[in-house]
CSV table of C-alpha atoms in Angstrom, one decimal:
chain,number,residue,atom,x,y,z
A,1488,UNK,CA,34.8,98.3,12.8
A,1489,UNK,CA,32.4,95.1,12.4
A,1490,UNK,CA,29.1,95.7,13.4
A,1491,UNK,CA,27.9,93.8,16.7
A,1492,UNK,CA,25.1,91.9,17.9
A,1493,UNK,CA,23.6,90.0,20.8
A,1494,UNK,CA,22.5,86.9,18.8
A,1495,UNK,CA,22.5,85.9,15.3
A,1496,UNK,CA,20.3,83.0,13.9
A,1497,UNK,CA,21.6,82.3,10.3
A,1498,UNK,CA,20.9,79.5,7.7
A,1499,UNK,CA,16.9,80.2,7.8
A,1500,UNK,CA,14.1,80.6,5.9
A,1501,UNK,CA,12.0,83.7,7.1
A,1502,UNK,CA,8.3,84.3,6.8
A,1503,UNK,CA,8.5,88.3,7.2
A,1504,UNK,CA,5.1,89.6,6.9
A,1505,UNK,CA,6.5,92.3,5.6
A,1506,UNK,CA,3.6,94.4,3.9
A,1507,UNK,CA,6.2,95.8,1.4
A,1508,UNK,CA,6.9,92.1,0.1
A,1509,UNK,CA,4.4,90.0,-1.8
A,1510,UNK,CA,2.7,87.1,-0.1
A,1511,UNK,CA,4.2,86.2,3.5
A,1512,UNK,CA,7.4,88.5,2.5
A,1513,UNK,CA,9.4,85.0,2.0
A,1514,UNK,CA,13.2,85.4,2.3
A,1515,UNK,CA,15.3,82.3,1.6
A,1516,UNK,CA,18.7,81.8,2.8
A,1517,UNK,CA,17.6,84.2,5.4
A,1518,UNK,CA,19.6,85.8,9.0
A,1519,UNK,CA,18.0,87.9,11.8
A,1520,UNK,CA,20.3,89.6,14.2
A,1521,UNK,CA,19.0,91.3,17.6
A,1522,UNK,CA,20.5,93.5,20.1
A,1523,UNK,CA,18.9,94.9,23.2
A,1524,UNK,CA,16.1,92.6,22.9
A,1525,UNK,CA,15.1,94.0,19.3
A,1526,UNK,CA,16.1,93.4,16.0
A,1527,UNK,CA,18.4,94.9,14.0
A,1528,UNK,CA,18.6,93.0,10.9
A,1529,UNK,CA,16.2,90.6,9.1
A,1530,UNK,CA,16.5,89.8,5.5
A,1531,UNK,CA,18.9,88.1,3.0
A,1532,UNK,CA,22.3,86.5,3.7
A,1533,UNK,CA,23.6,88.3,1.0
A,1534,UNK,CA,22.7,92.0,2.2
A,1535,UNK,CA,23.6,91.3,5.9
A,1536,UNK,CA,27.5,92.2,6.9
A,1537,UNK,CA,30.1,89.9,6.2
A,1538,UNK,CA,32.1,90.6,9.4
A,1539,UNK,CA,29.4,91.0,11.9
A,1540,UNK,CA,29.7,89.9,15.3
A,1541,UNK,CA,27.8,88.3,17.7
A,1542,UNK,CA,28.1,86.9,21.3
A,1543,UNK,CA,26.1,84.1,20.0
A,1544,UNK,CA,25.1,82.5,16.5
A,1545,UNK,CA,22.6,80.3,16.1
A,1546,UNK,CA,22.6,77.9,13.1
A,1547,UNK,CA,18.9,77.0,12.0
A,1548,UNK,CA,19.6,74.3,10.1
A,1549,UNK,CA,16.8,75.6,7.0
A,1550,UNK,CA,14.1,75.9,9.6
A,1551,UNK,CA,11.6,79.1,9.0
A,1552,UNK,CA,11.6,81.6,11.5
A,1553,UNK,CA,7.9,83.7,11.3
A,1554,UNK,CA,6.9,86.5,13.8
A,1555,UNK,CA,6.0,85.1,17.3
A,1556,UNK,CA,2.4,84.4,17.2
A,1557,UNK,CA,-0.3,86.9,18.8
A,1558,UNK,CA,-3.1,85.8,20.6
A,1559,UNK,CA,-5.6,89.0,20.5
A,1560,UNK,CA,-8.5,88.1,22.0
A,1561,UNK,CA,-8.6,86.1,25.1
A,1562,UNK,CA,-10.7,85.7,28.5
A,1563,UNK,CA,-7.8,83.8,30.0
A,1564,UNK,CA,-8.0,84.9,33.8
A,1565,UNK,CA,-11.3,83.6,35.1
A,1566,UNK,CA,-12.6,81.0,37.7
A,1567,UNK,CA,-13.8,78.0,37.4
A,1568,UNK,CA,-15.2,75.9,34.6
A,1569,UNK,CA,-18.5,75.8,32.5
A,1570,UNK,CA,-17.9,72.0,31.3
A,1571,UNK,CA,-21.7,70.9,32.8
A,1572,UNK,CA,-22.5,73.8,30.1
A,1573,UNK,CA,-21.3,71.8,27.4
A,1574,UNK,CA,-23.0,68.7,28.5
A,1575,UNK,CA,-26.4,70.7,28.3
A,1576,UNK,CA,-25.5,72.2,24.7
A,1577,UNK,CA,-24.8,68.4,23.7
A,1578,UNK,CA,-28.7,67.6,24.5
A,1579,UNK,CA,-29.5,70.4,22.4
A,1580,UNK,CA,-29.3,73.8,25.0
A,1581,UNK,CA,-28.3,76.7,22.9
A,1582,UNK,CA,-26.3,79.5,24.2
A,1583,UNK,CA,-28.7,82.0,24.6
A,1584,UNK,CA,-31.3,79.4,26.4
A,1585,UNK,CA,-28.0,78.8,28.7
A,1586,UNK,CA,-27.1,82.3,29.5
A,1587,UNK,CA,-31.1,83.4,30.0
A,1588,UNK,CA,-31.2,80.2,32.4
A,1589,UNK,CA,-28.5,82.4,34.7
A,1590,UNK,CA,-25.6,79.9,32.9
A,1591,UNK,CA,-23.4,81.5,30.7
A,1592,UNK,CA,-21.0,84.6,31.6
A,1593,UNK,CA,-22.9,84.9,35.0
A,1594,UNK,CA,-22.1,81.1,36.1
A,1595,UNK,CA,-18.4,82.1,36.2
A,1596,UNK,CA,-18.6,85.3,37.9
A,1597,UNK,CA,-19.4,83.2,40.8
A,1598,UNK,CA,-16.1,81.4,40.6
A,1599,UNK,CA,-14.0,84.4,39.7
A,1600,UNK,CA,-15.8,86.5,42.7
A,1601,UNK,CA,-14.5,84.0,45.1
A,1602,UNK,CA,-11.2,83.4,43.9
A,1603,UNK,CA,-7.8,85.3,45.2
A,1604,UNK,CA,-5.6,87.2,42.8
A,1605,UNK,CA,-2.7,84.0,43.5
A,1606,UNK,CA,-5.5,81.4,42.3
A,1607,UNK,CA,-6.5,83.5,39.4
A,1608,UNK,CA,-3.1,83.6,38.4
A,1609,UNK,CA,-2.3,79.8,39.2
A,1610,UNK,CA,-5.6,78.6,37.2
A,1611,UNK,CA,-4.5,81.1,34.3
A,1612,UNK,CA,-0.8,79.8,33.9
A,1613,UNK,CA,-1.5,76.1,32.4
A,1614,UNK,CA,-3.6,78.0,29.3
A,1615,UNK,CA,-1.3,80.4,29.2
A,1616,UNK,CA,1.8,77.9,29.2
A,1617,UNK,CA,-0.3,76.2,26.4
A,1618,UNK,CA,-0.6,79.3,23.7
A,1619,UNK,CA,3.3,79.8,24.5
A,1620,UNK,CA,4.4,76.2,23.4
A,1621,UNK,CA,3.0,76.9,20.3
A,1622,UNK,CA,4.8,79.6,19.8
A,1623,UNK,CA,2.6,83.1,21.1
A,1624,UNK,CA,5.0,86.0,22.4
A,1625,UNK,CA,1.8,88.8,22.8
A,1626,UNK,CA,-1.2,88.1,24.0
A,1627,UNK,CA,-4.3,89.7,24.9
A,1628,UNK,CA,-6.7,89.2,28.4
A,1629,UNK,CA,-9.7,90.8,29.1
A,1630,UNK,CA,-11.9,91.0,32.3
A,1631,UNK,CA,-15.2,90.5,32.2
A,1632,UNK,CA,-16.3,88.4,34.8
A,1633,UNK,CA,-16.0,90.1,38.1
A,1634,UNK,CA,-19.4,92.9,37.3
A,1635,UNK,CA,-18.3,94.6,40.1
A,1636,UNK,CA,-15.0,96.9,40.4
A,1637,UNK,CA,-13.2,95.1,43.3
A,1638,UNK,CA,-13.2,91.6,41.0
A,1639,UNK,CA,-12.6,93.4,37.8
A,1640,UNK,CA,-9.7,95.2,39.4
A,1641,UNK,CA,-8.6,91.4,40.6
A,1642,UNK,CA,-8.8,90.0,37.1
A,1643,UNK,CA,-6.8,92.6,35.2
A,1644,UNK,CA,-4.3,92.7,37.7
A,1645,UNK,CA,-4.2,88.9,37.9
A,1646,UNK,CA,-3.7,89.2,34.2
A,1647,UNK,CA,-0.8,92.0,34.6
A,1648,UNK,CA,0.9,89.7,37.0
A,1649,UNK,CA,1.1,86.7,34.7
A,1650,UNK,CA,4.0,89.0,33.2
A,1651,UNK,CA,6.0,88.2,35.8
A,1652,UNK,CA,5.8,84.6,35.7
A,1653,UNK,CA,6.5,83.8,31.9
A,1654,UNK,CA,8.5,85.8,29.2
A,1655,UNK,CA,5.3,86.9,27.4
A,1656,UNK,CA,4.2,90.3,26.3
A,1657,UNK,CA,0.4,91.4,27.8
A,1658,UNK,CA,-2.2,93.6,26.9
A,1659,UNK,CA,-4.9,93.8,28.7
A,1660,UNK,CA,-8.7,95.2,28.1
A,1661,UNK,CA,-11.4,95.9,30.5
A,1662,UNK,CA,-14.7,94.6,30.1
A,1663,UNK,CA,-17.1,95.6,32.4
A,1664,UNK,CA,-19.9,95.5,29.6
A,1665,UNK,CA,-19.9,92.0,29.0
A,1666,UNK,CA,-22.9,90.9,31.2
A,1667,UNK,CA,-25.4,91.5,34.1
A,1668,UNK,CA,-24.7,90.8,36.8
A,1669,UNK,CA,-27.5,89.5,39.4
A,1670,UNK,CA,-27.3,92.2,41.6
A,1671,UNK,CA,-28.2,94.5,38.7
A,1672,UNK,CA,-32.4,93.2,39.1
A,1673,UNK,CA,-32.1,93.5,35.5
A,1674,UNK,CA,-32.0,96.8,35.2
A,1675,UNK,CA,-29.0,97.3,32.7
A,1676,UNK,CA,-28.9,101.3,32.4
A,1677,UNK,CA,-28.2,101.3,36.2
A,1678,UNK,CA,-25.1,99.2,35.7
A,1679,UNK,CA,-24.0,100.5,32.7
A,1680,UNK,CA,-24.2,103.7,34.7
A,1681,UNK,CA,-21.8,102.0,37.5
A,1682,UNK,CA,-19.3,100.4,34.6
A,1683,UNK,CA,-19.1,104.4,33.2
A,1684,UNK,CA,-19.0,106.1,36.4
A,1685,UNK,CA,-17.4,103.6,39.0
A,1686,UNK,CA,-15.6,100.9,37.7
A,1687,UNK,CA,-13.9,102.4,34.1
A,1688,UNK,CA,-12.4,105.5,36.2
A,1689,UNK,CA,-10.6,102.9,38.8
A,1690,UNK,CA,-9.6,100.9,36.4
A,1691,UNK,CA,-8.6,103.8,34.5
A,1692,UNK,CA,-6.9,105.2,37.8
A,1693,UNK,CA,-4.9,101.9,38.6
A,1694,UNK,CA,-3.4,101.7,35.1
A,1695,UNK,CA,-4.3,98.2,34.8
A,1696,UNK,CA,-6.1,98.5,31.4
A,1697,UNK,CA,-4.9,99.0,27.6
A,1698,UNK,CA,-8.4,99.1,26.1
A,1699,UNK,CA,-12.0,98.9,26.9
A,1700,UNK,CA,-14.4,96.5,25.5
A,1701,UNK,CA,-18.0,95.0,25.9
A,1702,UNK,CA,-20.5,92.7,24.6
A,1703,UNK,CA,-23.2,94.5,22.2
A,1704,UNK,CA,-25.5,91.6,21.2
A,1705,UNK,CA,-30.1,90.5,22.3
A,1706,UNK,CA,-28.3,89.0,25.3
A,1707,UNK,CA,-26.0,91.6,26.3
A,1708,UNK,CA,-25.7,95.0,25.7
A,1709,UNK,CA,-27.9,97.7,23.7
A,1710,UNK,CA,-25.5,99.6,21.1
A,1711,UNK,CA,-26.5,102.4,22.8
A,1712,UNK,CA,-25.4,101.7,26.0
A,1713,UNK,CA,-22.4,100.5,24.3
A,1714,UNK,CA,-22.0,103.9,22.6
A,1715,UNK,CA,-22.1,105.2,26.9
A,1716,UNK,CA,-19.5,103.1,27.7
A,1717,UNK,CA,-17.0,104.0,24.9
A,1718,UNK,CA,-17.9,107.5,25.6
A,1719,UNK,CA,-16.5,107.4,28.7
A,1720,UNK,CA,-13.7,104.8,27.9
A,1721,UNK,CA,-12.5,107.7,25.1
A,1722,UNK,CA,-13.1,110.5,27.8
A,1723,UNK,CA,-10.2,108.7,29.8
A,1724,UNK,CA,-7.9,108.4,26.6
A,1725,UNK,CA,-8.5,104.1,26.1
A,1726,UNK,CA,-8.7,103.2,23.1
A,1727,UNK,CA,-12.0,100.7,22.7
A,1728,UNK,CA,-12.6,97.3,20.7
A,1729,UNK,CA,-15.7,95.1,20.7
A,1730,UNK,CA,-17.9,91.8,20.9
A,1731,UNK,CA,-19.8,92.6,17.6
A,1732,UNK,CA,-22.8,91.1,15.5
A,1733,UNK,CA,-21.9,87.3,17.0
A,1734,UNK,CA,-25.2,86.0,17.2
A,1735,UNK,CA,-27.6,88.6,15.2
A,1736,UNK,CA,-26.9,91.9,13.1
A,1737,UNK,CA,-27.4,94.6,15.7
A,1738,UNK,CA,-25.4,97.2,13.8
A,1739,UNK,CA,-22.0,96.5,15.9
A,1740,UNK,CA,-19.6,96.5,13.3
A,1741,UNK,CA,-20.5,100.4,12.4
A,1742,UNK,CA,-20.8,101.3,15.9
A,1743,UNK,CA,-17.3,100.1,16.4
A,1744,UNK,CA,-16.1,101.5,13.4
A,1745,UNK,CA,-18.4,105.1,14.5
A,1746,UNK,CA,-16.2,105.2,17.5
A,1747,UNK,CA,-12.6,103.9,15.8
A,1748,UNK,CA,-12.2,100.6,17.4
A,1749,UNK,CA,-8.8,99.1,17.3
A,1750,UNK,CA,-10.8,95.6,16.2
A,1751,UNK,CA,-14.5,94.2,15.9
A,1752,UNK,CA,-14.9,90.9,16.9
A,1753,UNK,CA,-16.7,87.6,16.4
A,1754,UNK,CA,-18.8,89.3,13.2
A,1755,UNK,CA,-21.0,86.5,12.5
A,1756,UNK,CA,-23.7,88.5,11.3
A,1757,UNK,CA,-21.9,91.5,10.1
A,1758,UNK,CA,-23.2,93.0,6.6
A,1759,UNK,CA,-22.2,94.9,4.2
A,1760,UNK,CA,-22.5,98.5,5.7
A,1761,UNK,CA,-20.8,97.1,8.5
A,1762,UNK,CA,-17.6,96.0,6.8
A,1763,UNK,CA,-17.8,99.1,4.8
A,1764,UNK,CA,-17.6,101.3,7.6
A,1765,UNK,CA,-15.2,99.3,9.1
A,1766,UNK,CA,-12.7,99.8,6.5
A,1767,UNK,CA,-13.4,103.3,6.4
A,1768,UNK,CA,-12.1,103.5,9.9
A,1769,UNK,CA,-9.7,101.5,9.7
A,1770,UNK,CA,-11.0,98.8,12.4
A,1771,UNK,CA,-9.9,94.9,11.9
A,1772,UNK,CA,-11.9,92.2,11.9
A,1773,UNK,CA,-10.7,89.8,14.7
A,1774,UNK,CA,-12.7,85.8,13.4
A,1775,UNK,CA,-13.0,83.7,16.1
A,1776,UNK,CA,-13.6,79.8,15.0
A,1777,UNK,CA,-13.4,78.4,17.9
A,1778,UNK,CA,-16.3,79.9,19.3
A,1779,UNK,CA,-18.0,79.3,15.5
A,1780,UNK,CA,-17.2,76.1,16.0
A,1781,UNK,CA,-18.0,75.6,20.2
A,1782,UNK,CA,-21.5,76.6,19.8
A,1783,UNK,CA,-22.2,75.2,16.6
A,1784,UNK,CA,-22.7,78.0,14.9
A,1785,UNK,CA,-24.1,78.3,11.3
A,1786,UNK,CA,-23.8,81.7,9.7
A,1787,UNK,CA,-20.3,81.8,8.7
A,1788,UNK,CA,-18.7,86.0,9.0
A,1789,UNK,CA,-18.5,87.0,5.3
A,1790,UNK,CA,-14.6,86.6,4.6
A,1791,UNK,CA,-15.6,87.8,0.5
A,1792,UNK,CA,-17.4,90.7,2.0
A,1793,UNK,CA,-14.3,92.0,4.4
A,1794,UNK,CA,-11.8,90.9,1.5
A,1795,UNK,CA,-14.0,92.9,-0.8
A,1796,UNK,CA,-13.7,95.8,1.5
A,1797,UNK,CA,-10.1,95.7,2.4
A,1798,UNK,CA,-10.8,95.3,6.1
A,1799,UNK,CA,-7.8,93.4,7.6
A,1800,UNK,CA,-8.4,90.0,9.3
A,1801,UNK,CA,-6.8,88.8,12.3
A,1802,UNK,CA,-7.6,85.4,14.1
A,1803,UNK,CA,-7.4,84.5,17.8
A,1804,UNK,CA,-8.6,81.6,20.5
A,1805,UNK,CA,-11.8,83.6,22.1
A,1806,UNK,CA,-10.1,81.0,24.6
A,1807,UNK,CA,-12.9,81.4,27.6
A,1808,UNK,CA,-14.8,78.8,29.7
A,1809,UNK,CA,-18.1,78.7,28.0
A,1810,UNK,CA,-17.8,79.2,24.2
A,1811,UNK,CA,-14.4,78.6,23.1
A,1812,UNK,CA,-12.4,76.8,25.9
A,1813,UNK,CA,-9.3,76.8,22.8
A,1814,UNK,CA,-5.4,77.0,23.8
A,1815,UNK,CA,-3.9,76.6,20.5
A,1816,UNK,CA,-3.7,78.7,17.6
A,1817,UNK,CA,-2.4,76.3,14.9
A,1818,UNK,CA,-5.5,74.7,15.8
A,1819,UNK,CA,-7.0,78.2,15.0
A,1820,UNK,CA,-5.6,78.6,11.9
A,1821,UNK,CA,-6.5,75.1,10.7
A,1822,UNK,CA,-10.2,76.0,11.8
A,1823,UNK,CA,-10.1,79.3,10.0
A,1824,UNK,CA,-9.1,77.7,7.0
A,1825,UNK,CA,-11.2,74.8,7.3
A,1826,UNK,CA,-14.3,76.7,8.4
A,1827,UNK,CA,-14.1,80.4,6.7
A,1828,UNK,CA,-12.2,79.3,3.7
A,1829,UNK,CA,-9.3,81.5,4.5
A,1830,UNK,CA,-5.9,81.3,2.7
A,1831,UNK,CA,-2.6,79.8,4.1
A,1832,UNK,CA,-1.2,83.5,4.0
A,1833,UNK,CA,-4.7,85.0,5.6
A,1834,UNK,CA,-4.4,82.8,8.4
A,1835,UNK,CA,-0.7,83.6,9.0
A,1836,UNK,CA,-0.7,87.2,9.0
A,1837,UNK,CA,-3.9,87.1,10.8
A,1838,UNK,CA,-2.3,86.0,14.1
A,1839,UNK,CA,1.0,87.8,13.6
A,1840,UNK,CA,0.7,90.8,11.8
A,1841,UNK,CA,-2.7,91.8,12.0
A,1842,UNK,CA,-3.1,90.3,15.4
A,1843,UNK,CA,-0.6,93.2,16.3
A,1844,UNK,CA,-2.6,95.7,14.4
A,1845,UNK,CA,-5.7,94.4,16.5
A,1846,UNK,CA,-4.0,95.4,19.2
A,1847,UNK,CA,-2.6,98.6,18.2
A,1848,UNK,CA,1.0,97.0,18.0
A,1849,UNK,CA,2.3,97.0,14.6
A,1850,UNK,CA,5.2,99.8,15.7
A,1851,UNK,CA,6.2,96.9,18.4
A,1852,UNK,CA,6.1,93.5,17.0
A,1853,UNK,CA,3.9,91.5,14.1
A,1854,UNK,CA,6.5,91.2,11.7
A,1855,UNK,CA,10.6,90.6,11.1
A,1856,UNK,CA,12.0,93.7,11.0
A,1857,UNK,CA,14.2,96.1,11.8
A,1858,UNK,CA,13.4,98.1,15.4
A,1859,UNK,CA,10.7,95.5,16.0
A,1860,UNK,CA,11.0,93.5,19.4
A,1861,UNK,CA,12.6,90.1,18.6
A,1862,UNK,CA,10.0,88.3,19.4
A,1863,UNK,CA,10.3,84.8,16.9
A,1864,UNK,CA,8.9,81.8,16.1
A,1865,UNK,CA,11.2,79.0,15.1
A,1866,UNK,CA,9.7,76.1,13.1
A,1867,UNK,CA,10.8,72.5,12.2
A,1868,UNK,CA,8.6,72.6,8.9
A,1869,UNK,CA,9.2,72.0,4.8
A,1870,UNK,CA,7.0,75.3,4.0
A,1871,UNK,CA,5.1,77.4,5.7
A,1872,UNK,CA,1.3,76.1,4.8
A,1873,UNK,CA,2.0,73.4,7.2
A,1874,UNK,CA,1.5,75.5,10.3
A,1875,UNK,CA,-2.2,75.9,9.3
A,1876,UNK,CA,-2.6,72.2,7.3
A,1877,UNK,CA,-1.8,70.4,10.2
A,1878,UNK,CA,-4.0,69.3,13.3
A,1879,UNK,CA,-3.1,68.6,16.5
A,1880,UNK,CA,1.0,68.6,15.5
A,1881,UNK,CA,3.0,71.3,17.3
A,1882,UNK,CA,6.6,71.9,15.4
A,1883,UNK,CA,7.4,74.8,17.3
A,1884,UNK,CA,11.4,73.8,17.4
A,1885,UNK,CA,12.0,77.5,19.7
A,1886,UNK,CA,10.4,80.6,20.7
A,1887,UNK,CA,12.2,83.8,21.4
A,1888,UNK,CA,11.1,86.8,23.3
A,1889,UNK,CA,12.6,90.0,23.2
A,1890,UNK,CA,16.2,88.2,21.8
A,1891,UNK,CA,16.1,85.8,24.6
């Protein structure tokens, strides 16, 4: 009997990201067939059944088909805007003068604290409508800008909800660590003691959070009280990720690493032991150039020293209100490139596949193959390099989630 599927797209060219195949895993004169939302076949014309069936074909006319794109590292639910911020940076504030100046993180706790769950949601959907028309089908939210339970409750389950308004796959992360709030006096061990004790087991206890983070940098959070909080994030079986070594070298990287992060992030500053340890623990690097590039930034991460290491790279927009206010990443990739010097084939795995990884996702999605979710990216381009040459030029031509 002739195998049968719920849609074929045939006459393609695939970018697998298959780590099996060289390169991008390239597969000319390629087919994908799904059923139930995942897919069952993806490879060569030649090795795919003959008489299989489908409810629906779809001819891609040569296009390329890649992995939809994942977005791992976003602030996407907040309230508000910081664009006075940027004004101030443009006459030469930095960030840290900003943020000690009560700007910064705490300038949009404000806003968040006094908006509802429905206008989180309705301010969140035009960024989030953004990253999907270029073709994202997973992306990651974090909290971080409520500092008390009741808001960071709000935020994550804000960011839950935007599930059910768009066909979009969501992870979210709690991070209570990011900042202190004003009604901390300053004293940061006492609300670290209230993120640990109060907020992480409600969040914990609503189900509303994939993975814990926080922000361990001069202007944030010691790596000791980081070491607390992931303590107690690990006590209640969340896996943890973090802000590390952005804007000095304060031994994030290996603390992340110590505890076996899912990622490390921003890593500016990040050295040698750092990457080491990483790779060791198998933690990705998740490069943020938007936020390299937003805050003008100088000290570039060390893409030789993570290479040299064989810590795996992802990319992602950072897309927040103060350092990286980023909806695109093409625009990422082009930056990442540009900026870091990373390959064509760096850039594309790192917000597919190893965006995935980042997010402790490989099993689900990240690449074209079989028992993955369906989740595609179908693009109007001659090869793939474009998707990372070009700026500001979307050729997204159709994006399917789970089959659909």
């Amino acid at each position: 009997m002739a195998e049968r599927f719920d849609r074929i797209w045939h006459n393609a060219r695939l970018a697998t990201l298959r780590e099996d195949l060289p390169g991008l895993g390239l597969v000319e004169n390629g087919v994908i067939a799904a059923r139930e939302g995942r897919i069952a076949f993806a490879g060569a014309r030649a090795d795919f059944p003959v008489d299989a069936d489908a409810l629906e074909r779809i001819d891609c006319e040569g296009r390329w088909i890649t992995p939809g794109l994942i977005d791992c590292h976003t602030h996407l639910v907040y309230g508000g805007d910081r664009a006075h911020e940027f004004e101030l940076r443009l006459k030469g504030a930095s960030y840290e003068e900003i943020a000690r100046a009560g700007g910064g993180i705490v300038s949009t706790v404000a806003a968040t604290r006094a908006a509802s769950e429905a206008e989180l949601i309705a301010a969140a959907l035009p960024r989030l409508d953004a990253l999907l028309g270029e073709g994202v089908t997973t992306i990651e939210i974090k909290s971080g800008y409520g500092l008390n339970t009741e808001t960071e409750l709000r935020q994550l389950a804000a960011a839950r909800a935007l599930a059910n308004e768009r066909a979009v796959a969501i992870r979210t992360t709690f991070l209570g660590a990011h900042a202190l709030p004003a009604e901390a006096g300053g004293d940061q061990d006492r609300y670290i003691d209230l993120v640990c004790q109060e907020m992480l087991p409600a969040v914990a206890s609503a189900g509303l959070a994939d993975a814990v983070d926080a922000f361990m940098e001069g202007i944030a959070f010691s790596g000791a009280q980081t070491a607390r909080v992931f303590h107690a994030a690990k006590a209640l079986g969340l896996p943890v990720k973090l802000h590390a070594d952005q804007l000095s070298n304060l031994g994030g990287a290996r603390l992340a690493a110590d505890f076996g992060a899912l990622s490390a992030d921003h890593l500016e500053h990040t050295d040698a032991e750092g990457a080491a340890a990483m790779a060791r623990a198998g933690t990705g690097a998740v490069l943020l150039p938007g936020a390299y590039y937003f805050i003008r930034e100088t000290h570039k991460p060390s893409i030789d020293l993570f290479r040299a290491h064989g810590v795996r790279l992802a990319l992602a927009t950072d897309c927040n209100p103060g350092t990286s206010p980023l909806t695109s990443l093409l625009l990422v990739m082009n930056m990442a490139a540009t900026l870091f010097r990373m390959t064509v084939d760096e850039c594309l795995a790192g917000v597919t596949r190893e965006g995935a990884r980042a997010l402790g996702l490989l099993d689900e999605t990240g690449t074209l193959e079989a028992g993955k979710w369906c989740d595609l990216a179908i693009w109007d381009i001659g090869r793939p390099a474009e998707l990372v040459y070009r700026v500001g030029f979307n050729p997204l031509q159709r994006r399917v989630w789970r089959g659909q």
